[in-house]
Short mmCIF file of C-alpha atoms in Angstrom, two decimals:
data_model
loop_
_atom_site.label_atom_id
_atom_site.label_comp_id
_atom_site.label_asym_id
_atom_site.label_seq_id
_atom_site.Cartn_x
_atom_site.Cartn_y
_atom_site.Cartn_z
CA UNK I 1 -25.27 7.83 -0.24
CA UNK I 2 -22.95 10.67 -1.52
CA UNK I 3 -20.64 12.55 1.02
CA UNK I 4 -19.72 16.27 0.67
CA UNK I 5 -16.15 15.60 1.52
CA UNK I 6 -13.89 15.97 -1.34
CA UNK I 7 -10.12 15.99 -2.17
CA UNK I 8 -7.95 17.88 -4.75
CA UNK I 9 -5.90 15.83 -7.50
CA UNK I 10 -2.88 16.55 -5.69
CA UNK I 11 -4.10 15.50 -2.25
CA UNK I 12 -4.99 11.85 -3.81
CA UNK I 13 -1.50 11.58 -5.40
CA UNK I 14 0.07 12.54 -2.22
CA UNK I 15 -2.59 10.03 -0.39
CA UNK I 16 -1.39 7.28 -2.79
CA UNK I 17 2.15 7.81 -2.33
CA UNK I 18 2.52 7.92 1.32
CA UNK I 19 -0.03 4.75 1.41
CA UNK I 20 2.46 2.83 -0.79
CA UNK I 21 5.84 4.20 -0.57
CA UNK I 22 7.37 4.54 2.70
CA UNK I 23 6.83 0.64 3.61
CA UNK I 24 7.47 -0.46 0.27
CA UNK I 25 11.21 0.73 0.26
CA UNK I 26 11.81 -0.32 3.92
CA UNK I 27 10.42 -3.81 3.11
CA UNK I 28 10.50 -4.79 -0.43
CA UNK I 29 14.35 -4.34 -1.66
CA UNK I 30 15.41 -7.48 0.64
CA UNK I 31 12.59 -9.63 -0.91
CA UNK I 32 13.86 -8.46 -4.27
CA UNK I 33 17.64 -8.89 -3.71
CA UNK I 34 17.20 -12.35 -2.03
CA UNK I 35 15.81 -13.94 -5.59
CA UNK I 36 17.11 -11.53 -8.01
CA UNK I 37 20.58 -10.46 -6.54
CA UNK I 38 21.96 -7.46 -8.20
CA UNK I 39 19.63 -7.14 -10.86
CA UNK I 40 16.56 -6.40 -8.17
CA UNK I 41 16.19 -3.01 -9.62
CA UNK I 42 14.98 -4.52 -12.78
CA UNK I 43 11.81 -6.16 -11.27
CA UNK I 44 10.40 -2.67 -10.84
CA UNK I 45 9.27 -2.62 -14.78
CA UNK I 46 6.95 -5.55 -14.59
CA UNK I 47 5.68 -4.37 -11.39
CA UNK I 48 4.92 -0.89 -13.08
CA UNK I 49 3.17 -2.36 -15.88
CA UNK I 50 0.63 -3.98 -13.51
CA UNK I 51 0.13 -0.89 -11.54
CA UNK I 52 -0.67 0.86 -14.66
CA UNK I 53 -2.90 -1.88 -15.63
CA UNK I 54 -4.87 -1.65 -12.05
CA UNK I 55 -5.06 2.40 -12.57
CA UNK I 56 -6.62 1.85 -15.67
CA UNK I 57 -9.15 -0.78 -14.53
CA UNK I 58 -10.04 1.27 -11.57
CA UNK I 59 -10.50 4.80 -13.35
CA UNK I 60 -12.65 3.08 -16.33
CA UNK I 61 -14.72 1.60 -13.36
CA UNK I 62 -15.36 4.64 -12.03
CA UNK I 63 -16.09 6.80 -14.93
CA UNK I 64 -18.82 4.18 -15.91
CA UNK I 65 -20.31 4.77 -12.39
CA UNK I 66 -19.01 8.41 -10.88
CA UNK I 67 -19.42 9.17 -7.69
CA UNK I 68 -19.75 5.43 -6.26
CA UNK I 69 -16.99 3.48 -4.50
CA UNK I 70 -16.70 -0.31 -5.83
CA UNK I 71 -18.81 -1.40 -3.11
CA UNK I 72 -21.76 0.07 -4.43
CA UNK I 73 -21.34 -0.16 -8.33
CA UNK I 74 -20.54 -4.02 -8.09
CA UNK I 75 -24.12 -4.72 -7.32
CA UNK I 76 -25.26 -2.89 -10.63
CA UNK I 77 -22.57 -4.83 -12.37
CA UNK I 78 -23.24 -8.53 -10.91
CA UNK I 79 -26.44 -8.51 -9.20
CA UNK I 80 -27.22 -7.64 -5.25
CA UNK I 81 -26.48 -10.99 -3.43
CA UNK I 82 -22.89 -11.68 -5.74
CA UNK I 83 -22.16 -7.98 -4.79
CA UNK I 84 -23.08 -8.70 -1.15
CA UNK I 85 -20.86 -11.64 -0.89
CA UNK I 86 -17.99 -9.54 -3.18
CA UNK I 87 -18.51 -6.78 -0.61
CA UNK I 88 -17.99 -9.23 2.39
CA UNK I 89 -14.64 -10.34 0.87
CA UNK I 90 -13.35 -6.78 0.64
CA UNK I 91 -14.02 -5.63 4.17
CA UNK I 92 -12.31 -9.18 5.01
CA UNK I 93 -9.50 -8.48 2.94
CA UNK I 94 -8.75 -4.95 4.36
CA UNK I 95 -9.52 -6.01 7.93
CA UNK I 96 -6.96 -8.32 7.51
CA UNK I 97 -4.86 -5.96 5.74
CA UNK I 98 -5.15 -3.91 8.51
CA UNK I 99 -4.08 -6.46 11.00
CA UNK I 100 -0.83 -7.08 9.00
CA UNK I 101 -0.02 -3.30 8.63
CA UNK I 102 -0.43 -2.96 12.34
CA UNK I 103 1.82 -6.35 12.98
CA UNK I 104 4.54 -4.65 10.42
CA UNK I 105 4.59 -1.77 12.69
CA UNK I 106 4.75 -3.80 15.80
CA UNK I 107 7.84 -5.66 14.63
CA UNK I 108 9.48 -2.69 13.23
CA UNK I 109 9.16 -0.74 16.34
CA UNK I 110 10.04 -3.64 18.73
CA UNK I 111 13.31 -4.37 16.43
CA UNK I 112 14.70 -0.75 16.11
CA UNK I 113 13.00 1.28 18.87
CA UNK I 114 11.37 -0.33 21.63
CA UNK I 115 12.48 -3.70 22.07
CA UNK I 116 10.84 -4.44 25.65
CA UNK I 117 7.75 -2.44 24.97
CA UNK I 118 4.42 -4.60 24.87
CA UNK I 119 2.94 -5.37 21.53
CA UNK I 120 -0.44 -4.59 22.55
CA UNK I 121 0.72 -1.08 23.70
CA UNK I 122 2.86 -0.33 20.28
CA UNK I 123 -0.45 -1.37 18.18
CA UNK I 124 -2.84 0.57 20.18
CA UNK I 125 -1.13 3.88 20.13
CA UNK I 126 -0.72 3.85 16.56
CA UNK I 127 -4.38 2.49 15.90
CA UNK I 128 -6.13 5.21 18.03
CA UNK I 129 -4.24 7.85 16.24
CA UNK I 130 -5.36 6.13 13.02
CA UNK I 131 -8.98 5.82 14.40
CA UNK I 132 -9.15 9.46 15.17
CA UNK I 133 -7.85 10.65 11.51
CA UNK I 134 -10.51 8.20 10.33
CA UNK I 135 -13.36 9.53 12.34
CA UNK I 136 -12.36 13.33 11.25
CA UNK I 137 -13.03 11.99 7.71
CA UNK I 138 -11.02 11.85 4.27
CA UNK I 139 -10.26 15.53 4.26
CA UNK I 140 -8.50 15.78 7.36
CA UNK I 141 -6.62 12.59 6.29
CA UNK I 142 -5.82 14.23 3.00
CA UNK I 143 -4.77 17.56 4.55
CA UNK I 144 -2.58 15.92 7.49
CA UNK I 145 -0.88 13.95 4.60
CA UNK I 146 0.18 17.15 2.58
CA UNK I 147 2.47 18.13 5.65
CA UNK I 148 3.41 14.28 6.29
CA UNK I 149 4.34 13.45 2.21
CA UNK I 150 6.60 16.75 2.54
CA UNK I 151 7.97 15.69 5.71
CA UNK I 152 9.07 12.12 4.15
CA UNK I 153 10.40 13.72 0.98
CA UNK I 154 12.73 15.96 3.24
CA UNK I 155 14.05 12.88 5.17
CA UNK I 156 14.42 10.83 2.33
CA UNK I 157 16.66 12.93 0.35
CA UNK I 158 19.62 13.53 2.68
CA UNK I 159 19.66 9.62 3.24
CA UNK I 160 19.62 8.80 -0.68
CA UNK I 161 22.70 11.09 -1.19
CA UNK I 162 24.40 9.92 1.83
CA UNK I 163 24.01 6.30 0.84
CA UNK I 164 25.16 7.09 -2.96
CA UNK I 165 28.28 8.34 -1.11
CA UNK I 166 28.97 4.84 0.25
CA UNK I 167 27.94 2.73 -3.17
CA UNK I 168 30.40 0.93 -5.04
CA UNK I 169 29.01 0.56 -8.87
CA UNK I 170 30.84 -2.83 -9.22
CA UNK I 171 28.33 -4.94 -6.97
CA UNK I 172 25.20 -4.00 -9.46
CA UNK I 173 27.37 -5.94 -12.15
CA UNK I 174 26.97 -8.23 -14.19
CA UNK I 175 23.40 -7.24 -15.22
CA UNK I 176 21.07 -9.95 -15.81
CA UNK I 177 23.73 -12.55 -15.53
CA UNK I 178 21.45 -15.21 -14.40
CA UNK I 179 18.38 -14.49 -16.95
CA UNK I 180 14.90 -12.94 -16.89
CA UNK I 181 13.58 -15.98 -14.59
CA UNK I 182 14.86 -14.52 -11.48
CA UNK I 183 13.90 -11.00 -12.21
CA UNK I 184 10.14 -11.98 -12.80
CA UNK I 185 10.08 -14.37 -9.99
CA UNK I 186 11.23 -11.35 -7.77
CA UNK I 187 8.82 -8.91 -9.71
CA UNK I 188 5.98 -10.22 -7.76
CA UNK I 189 6.91 -8.61 -4.56
CA UNK I 190 6.75 -4.73 -5.93
CA UNK I 191 3.64 -6.11 -8.04
CA UNK I 192 1.78 -6.86 -5.06
CA UNK I 193 2.37 -3.42 -3.74
CA UNK I 194 1.87 -1.84 -6.89
CA UNK I 195 -1.25 -3.01 -7.39
CA UNK I 196 -2.46 -1.28 -4.25
CA UNK I 197 -3.77 1.39 -6.65
CA UNK I 198 -6.80 -0.55 -6.32
CA UNK I 199 -7.74 1.53 -3.35
CA UNK I 200 -8.69 4.18 -6.16
CA UNK I 201 -12.06 2.32 -6.00
CA UNK I 202 -12.82 3.92 -2.72
CA UNK I 203 -11.04 7.16 -3.18
CA UNK I 204 -12.01 8.77 -6.64
CA UNK I 205 -15.78 9.07 -5.75
CA UNK I 206 -13.96 11.99 -3.40
CA UNK I 207 -11.95 13.48 -6.06
CA UNK I 208 -13.51 17.40 -6.31
CA UNK I 209 -12.21 17.22 -10.10
CA UNK I 210 -12.57 13.41 -11.75
CA UNK I 211 -11.00 14.33 -14.87
CA UNK I 212 -7.52 14.64 -13.11
CA UNK I 213 -7.85 11.03 -11.58
CA UNK I 214 -5.54 9.37 -14.72
CA UNK I 215 -2.97 12.13 -14.39
CA UNK I 216 -2.63 12.11 -10.36
CA UNK I 217 -2.50 8.22 -10.41
CA UNK I 218 0.22 8.04 -12.67
CA UNK I 219 2.05 10.58 -11.32
CA UNK I 220 1.84 8.77 -7.98
CA UNK I 221 2.86 5.55 -10.00
CA UNK I 222 6.09 7.40 -11.44
CA UNK I 223 7.05 8.75 -8.12
CA UNK I 224 6.76 5.73 -6.02
CA UNK I 225 8.54 3.49 -8.90
CA UNK I 226 11.49 6.17 -9.28
CA UNK I 227 11.97 6.25 -5.19
CA UNK I 228 11.89 2.52 -5.28
CA UNK I 229 14.67 2.46 -7.84
CA UNK I 230 16.91 4.86 -6.61
CA UNK I 231 16.32 3.19 -3.24
CA UNK I 232 17.30 -0.46 -4.19
CA UNK I 233 20.16 0.36 -6.69
CA UNK I 234 22.36 2.20 -3.87
CA UNK I 235 21.33 -0.50 -1.42
CA UNK I 236 22.78 -3.30 -3.75
CA UNK I 237 25.86 -1.03 -4.08
CA UNK I 238 26.57 -0.91 -0.60
CA UNK I 239 25.60 -4.37 0.50
CA UNK I 240 25.65 -6.48 -2.34
CA UNK I 241 24.69 -10.20 -2.14
CA UNK I 242 23.65 -9.40 1.80
CA UNK I 243 20.86 -7.29 0.99
CA UNK I 244 18.63 -10.19 0.47
CA UNK I 245 19.41 -11.52 3.70
CA UNK I 246 18.11 -8.76 5.94
CA UNK I 247 14.53 -7.90 6.98
CA UNK I 248 14.72 -4.10 6.92
CA UNK I 249 17.86 -3.59 4.46
CA UNK I 250 17.00 0.19 4.06
CA UNK I 251 17.14 0.65 7.85
CA UNK I 252 20.64 -1.35 7.86
CA UNK I 253 21.88 0.95 5.09
CA UNK I 254 20.98 4.05 7.30
CA UNK I 255 22.59 2.43 10.37
CA UNK I 256 25.72 2.00 8.23
CA UNK I 257 26.08 5.40 7.36
CA UNK I 258 25.60 6.67 10.88
CA UNK I 259 28.52 4.47 11.93
CA UNK I 260 31.00 5.05 9.16
CA UNK I 261 29.99 9.04 8.60
CA UNK I 262 29.86 12.03 10.44
CA UNK I 263 26.27 11.71 11.65
CA UNK I 264 25.30 9.24 14.70
CA UNK I 265 21.81 7.61 15.08
CA UNK I 266 20.31 8.08 11.69
CA UNK I 267 18.17 5.24 12.02
CA UNK I 268 15.86 7.69 14.19
CA UNK I 269 15.06 9.34 10.51
CA UNK I 270 14.07 5.83 9.06
CA UNK I 271 11.67 5.02 12.24
CA UNK I 272 9.95 8.33 11.49
CA UNK I 273 9.41 7.87 7.76
CA UNK I 274 8.06 4.26 8.83
CA UNK I 275 5.66 5.86 11.20
CA UNK I 276 4.69 8.54 9.25
CA UNK I 277 3.79 6.03 6.41
CA UNK I 278 2.02 3.64 8.92
CA UNK I 279 -0.15 6.46 10.01
CA UNK I 280 -1.35 7.41 6.65
CA UNK I 281 -1.95 4.18 5.39
CA UNK I 282 -3.88 2.37 8.36
CA UNK I 283 -5.87 5.57 8.74
CA UNK I 284 -7.18 5.36 5.10
CA UNK I 285 -7.53 1.45 5.78
CA UNK I 286 -10.03 2.07 8.67
CA UNK I 287 -11.76 4.70 6.60
CA UNK I 288 -12.32 2.28 3.73
CA UNK I 289 -13.33 -0.54 6.42
CA UNK I 290 -16.04 1.64 7.88
CA UNK I 291 -17.15 3.07 4.57
CA UNK I 292 -17.45 -0.53 3.18
CA UNK I 293 -19.51 -1.60 6.14
CA UNK I 294 -22.06 1.58 5.58
CA UNK I 295 -22.00 0.78 1.71
CA UNK I 296 -22.93 -2.69 2.08
CA UNK I 297 -25.47 -2.39 4.66
CA UNK I 298 -26.94 1.17 3.52
CA UNK I 299 -25.93 2.61 6.83
CA UNK I 300 -25.46 6.38 6.59
CA UNK I 301 -22.74 7.29 9.33
CA UNK I 302 -19.62 5.37 8.68
CA UNK I 303 -17.91 6.98 12.10
CA UNK I 304 -20.26 4.87 14.49
CA UNK I 305 -18.01 1.66 13.09
CA UNK I 306 -14.57 3.74 13.69
CA UNK I 307 -13.73 2.80 17.34
CA UNK I 308 -15.07 -0.83 16.95
CA UNK I 309 -12.75 -1.52 13.69
CA UNK I 310 -9.84 0.26 15.55
CA UNK I 311 -10.06 -1.98 18.83
CA UNK I 312 -10.62 -4.95 16.65
CA UNK I 313 -7.50 -4.09 14.65
CA UNK I 314 -5.24 -3.39 17.68
CA UNK I 315 -6.19 -7.13 19.35
CA UNK I 316 -5.98 -8.81 15.64
CA UNK I 317 -2.85 -7.48 14.98
CA UNK I 318 -1.02 -8.91 18.21
CA UNK I 319 -2.82 -12.47 17.58
CA UNK I 320 -2.92 -12.66 13.54
CA UNK I 321 1.01 -14.27 13.77
CA UNK I 322 2.17 -16.37 16.72
CA UNK I 323 6.04 -15.61 15.79
CA UNK I 324 6.42 -12.04 13.99
CA UNK I 325 9.85 -12.53 12.37
CA UNK I 326 9.14 -15.89 10.87
CA UNK I 327 5.37 -15.85 9.88
CA UNK I 328 5.32 -12.16 8.95
CA UNK I 329 7.92 -12.65 6.51
CA UNK I 330 6.79 -16.04 5.32
CA UNK I 331 3.54 -14.47 4.90
CA UNK I 332 4.79 -11.59 2.46
CA UNK I 333 7.14 -14.31 0.40
CA UNK I 334 4.65 -16.85 -0.25
CA UNK I 335 1.09 -15.65 0.72
CA UNK I 336 0.55 -12.06 0.22
CA UNK I 337 1.87 -11.70 -3.42
CA UNK I 338 -0.82 -13.85 -4.78
CA UNK I 339 -3.93 -12.86 -2.26
CA UNK I 340 -3.00 -9.09 -3.33
CA UNK I 341 -2.73 -9.86 -7.06
CA UNK I 342 -6.41 -11.74 -6.97
CA UNK I 343 -8.23 -9.13 -4.67
CA UNK I 344 -6.36 -6.12 -6.10
CA UNK I 345 -6.13 -6.45 -9.67
CA UNK I 346 -8.09 -9.73 -10.69
CA UNK I 347 -11.46 -9.08 -8.99
CA UNK I 348 -11.76 -5.19 -10.28
CA UNK I 349 -10.59 -6.50 -13.98
CA UNK I 350 -13.59 -9.07 -13.69
CA UNK I 351 -15.73 -6.52 -12.85
CA UNK I 352 -14.78 -4.36 -16.13
CA UNK I 353 -15.13 -7.51 -18.41
CA UNK I 354 -18.46 -8.16 -17.19
CA UNK I 355 -19.52 -4.73 -17.50
CA UNK I 356 -18.23 -4.39 -20.79
CA UNK I 357 -20.08 -7.36 -21.96
CA UNK I 358 -23.31 -6.46 -20.52
CA UNK I 359 -22.88 -2.87 -22.38
CA UNK I 360 -22.22 -4.61 -25.48
CA UNK I 361 -25.15 -7.15 -25.17
CA UNK I 362 -27.12 -4.33 -24.60
CA UNK I 363 -26.07 -2.25 -27.39
CA UNK I 364 -26.56 -5.74 -29.72
CA UNK I 365 -29.90 -6.09 -28.75
CA UNK I 366 -31.03 -2.02 -29.54
#
């Protein structure tokens, strides 16, 4: 079952950027800074290596099985029933991921903007919009994201300039004062997000020029890593050791700029970036879940599952954690990095190793 929908290389690049970057720059700096202090910006480099490895794995698998998603070609690598089990696990992973994305959105909006709005209303509003986008297909998501990613860039640039104006370079020194261990420990947080290039396993079959896959994927990685770096450094230079104590440190920087500068209520820009990023992220996740179900059970139309998955995501997002601020932070600090690393890198890498061994075994027999 192959779709006639196609996206361009630039659309794929921007999709990955919008899928990863906005939420990373608002969430990850605080987790990094809490462990590695003023060396948080160095943690990006190990994460880039893992992101590069993830891209390499997913592109090799896609080149070996062109036009197929990871759900489809896994059965050709490990057999029908093991692939069914793996496919069920991937669907479970993405559904759980959907819950977490919407739960993040609830916590952010309830903390920053709509404190008294019921969580289910906040969640359902975004989930329905994302469900409509997923129903329209990957082409519609990619086209709308071209405008969204442009808006994100336009909103981020003045914020970064204002952040630099308030920075104190002394707070980023001394470099590596505690050695490499805290840096490596903190690098697990950006690594968990940069390994989300695992999403290529579902998007590459829709690329209209497969030869551009490597180029556009690494451009997206470079954009995300650069943006994270130029966000973390001013953050440290403004708040110093306090950066690690904040749940949304970049938002606090924006608020600080708005209080001390000539502008007021700049956090609205941070909210806009967050909502746009969540929209793209959750739309893609909803699309991937429905597509995976169809590929796993050989069903033709993935759109039949969009509405049930949307309702399930909205309900799951308000019940996945009992206490948002405590459990969500604990999840991202202790559970998500290893969970994401195993699912997004170890499993695809294992598939690649098994496939390589099988191919070499066949060649040796010939």
